[in-house]
Amino acid sequence: MNLEETARTYFSAFENKDIDALAEMFHDSVSLKDWNICASGKESVLEANTNIFESVGGLSVRIQNLYVCGLTAIAELLIFVDDADALPVVDIIKFNTVEKIESIVAYRGN
């Protein structure tokens, strides 16, 4: 699997609130940082994702653009939560050499 496919699989697992799939994709020392969350370590990042999933009803992720450079994927996304307007987000995902996710940094748009 190439990194673009792996990134698309990640966004699909996130959209489907599939914690088991995310756990398989995360490196043990994965980190997550966004405008509300800062978590380090696989269990903490999975807990942060679980909290996100439990706090929303419907969740949809639309990939607008996806770029891969080396071991980094950058995605321009529109995220829809419940019936709210689209939330523009840019995710920067860094992988290790075995295509496990080592870090996710998410930036919220306007």
Coordinates of C-alpha atoms in Angstrom, one line a residue:
M1 CA 0.0 0.0 0.0
N2 CA 1.4 3.5 -0.8
L3 CA 1.1 6.5 1.5
E4 CA -1.7 8.1 -0.4
E5 CA -3.8 4.9 -0.1
T6 CA -2.9 4.7 3.6
A7 CA -3.9 8.3 4.2
R8 CA -7.2 7.7 2.4
T9 CA -7.7 4.6 4.6
Y10 CA -7.1 6.7 7.7
F11 CA -9.7 9.3 6.7
S12 CA -12.2 6.5 6.0
A13 CA -11.6 4.9 9.4
F14 CA -11.9 8.3 11.1
E15 CA -15.2 9.0 9.2
N16 CA -16.5 5.6 10.2
K17 CA -15.4 6.1 13.8
D18 CA -13.5 2.8 13.5
I19 CA -11.2 2.8 16.6
D20 CA -9.9 -0.7 15.8
A21 CA -8.8 0.3 12.3
L22 CA -7.2 3.5 13.7
A23 CA -5.4 1.4 16.4
E24 CA -3.9 -0.7 13.6
M25 CA -2.6 2.4 11.7
F26 CA -1.0 4.2 14.7
H27 CA 2.6 3.8 15.8
D28 CA 2.9 3.2 19.5
S29 CA 4.4 6.7 20.0
V30 CA 1.8 8.5 17.7
S31 CA 0.9 12.1 18.6
L32 CA -2.1 14.2 17.8
K33 CA -2.4 17.9 17.9
D34 CA -5.3 20.1 16.8
W35 CA -7.0 23.3 17.9
N36 CA -8.5 21.6 21.0
I37 CA -6.4 18.4 21.6
C38 CA -2.8 17.5 22.3
A39 CA -2.2 13.8 22.9
S40 CA 0.8 11.6 22.8
G41 CA 1.1 7.8 22.8
K42 CA -1.2 5.3 21.1
E43 CA -3.7 4.9 24.0
S44 CA -4.0 8.6 24.6
V45 CA -4.6 9.3 20.9
L46 CA -7.2 6.6 20.7
E47 CA -8.9 8.0 23.7
A48 CA -8.9 11.4 22.2
N49 CA -10.5 10.0 19.0
T50 CA -13.0 8.1 21.0
N51 CA -14.0 11.3 22.8
I52 CA -14.4 13.0 19.5
F53 CA -16.6 10.2 18.1
E54 CA -18.8 10.1 21.3
S55 CA -19.3 13.9 21.2
V56 CA -20.8 13.9 17.7
G57 CA -23.6 12.2 15.8
G58 CA -22.9 12.1 12.1
L59 CA -19.4 12.6 10.8
S60 CA -18.3 13.0 7.2
V61 CA -14.9 13.7 5.8
R62 CA -14.4 14.9 2.3
I63 CA -10.9 15.0 0.9
Q64 CA -10.5 18.1 -1.3
N65 CA -6.8 17.6 -2.1
L66 CA -4.2 15.1 -0.9
Y67 CA -0.5 15.6 -1.4
V68 CA 2.3 13.1 -0.5
C69 CA 5.9 14.1 -0.1
G70 CA 8.3 11.6 1.2
L71 CA 6.8 10.2 4.4
T72 CA 4.3 13.0 4.9
A73 CA 0.7 13.4 3.6
I74 CA -1.0 16.8 3.6
A75 CA -4.8 16.8 3.2
E76 CA -7.2 19.6 2.6
L77 CA -10.5 18.5 4.0
L78 CA -14.1 19.5 4.6
I79 CA -15.4 17.9 7.7
F80 CA -19.2 17.8 8.4
V81 CA -20.4 17.2 11.9
D82 CA -24.1 16.5 12.3
D83 CA -26.0 19.1 10.3
A84 CA -23.5 21.9 10.8
D85 CA -21.7 23.8 8.0
A86 CA -18.5 22.3 6.6
L87 CA -15.4 22.8 8.7
P88 CA -12.3 23.3 6.6
V89 CA -9.3 21.5 8.0
V90 CA -5.7 20.8 6.9
D91 CA -4.2 17.6 8.3
I92 CA -0.5 16.9 8.2
I93 CA 0.2 13.2 8.7
K94 CA 3.7 11.9 9.2
F95 CA 4.4 8.2 8.7
N96 CA 7.4 6.0 9.7
T97 CA 9.0 3.7 7.2
V98 CA 6.5 0.9 7.8
E99 CA 3.6 3.2 7.0
K100 CA 2.4 3.5 10.6
I101 CA 1.2 7.0 11.5
E102 CA 3.6 8.8 13.8
S103 CA 2.0 12.2 14.1
I104 CA -1.2 14.0 13.0
V105 CA -1.4 17.8 13.2
A106 CA -4.7 19.4 12.2
Y107 CA -5.3 23.0 11.5
R108 CA -8.8 24.5 11.5
G109 CA -9.8 26.9 8.7
N110 CA -12.2 29.8 9.0

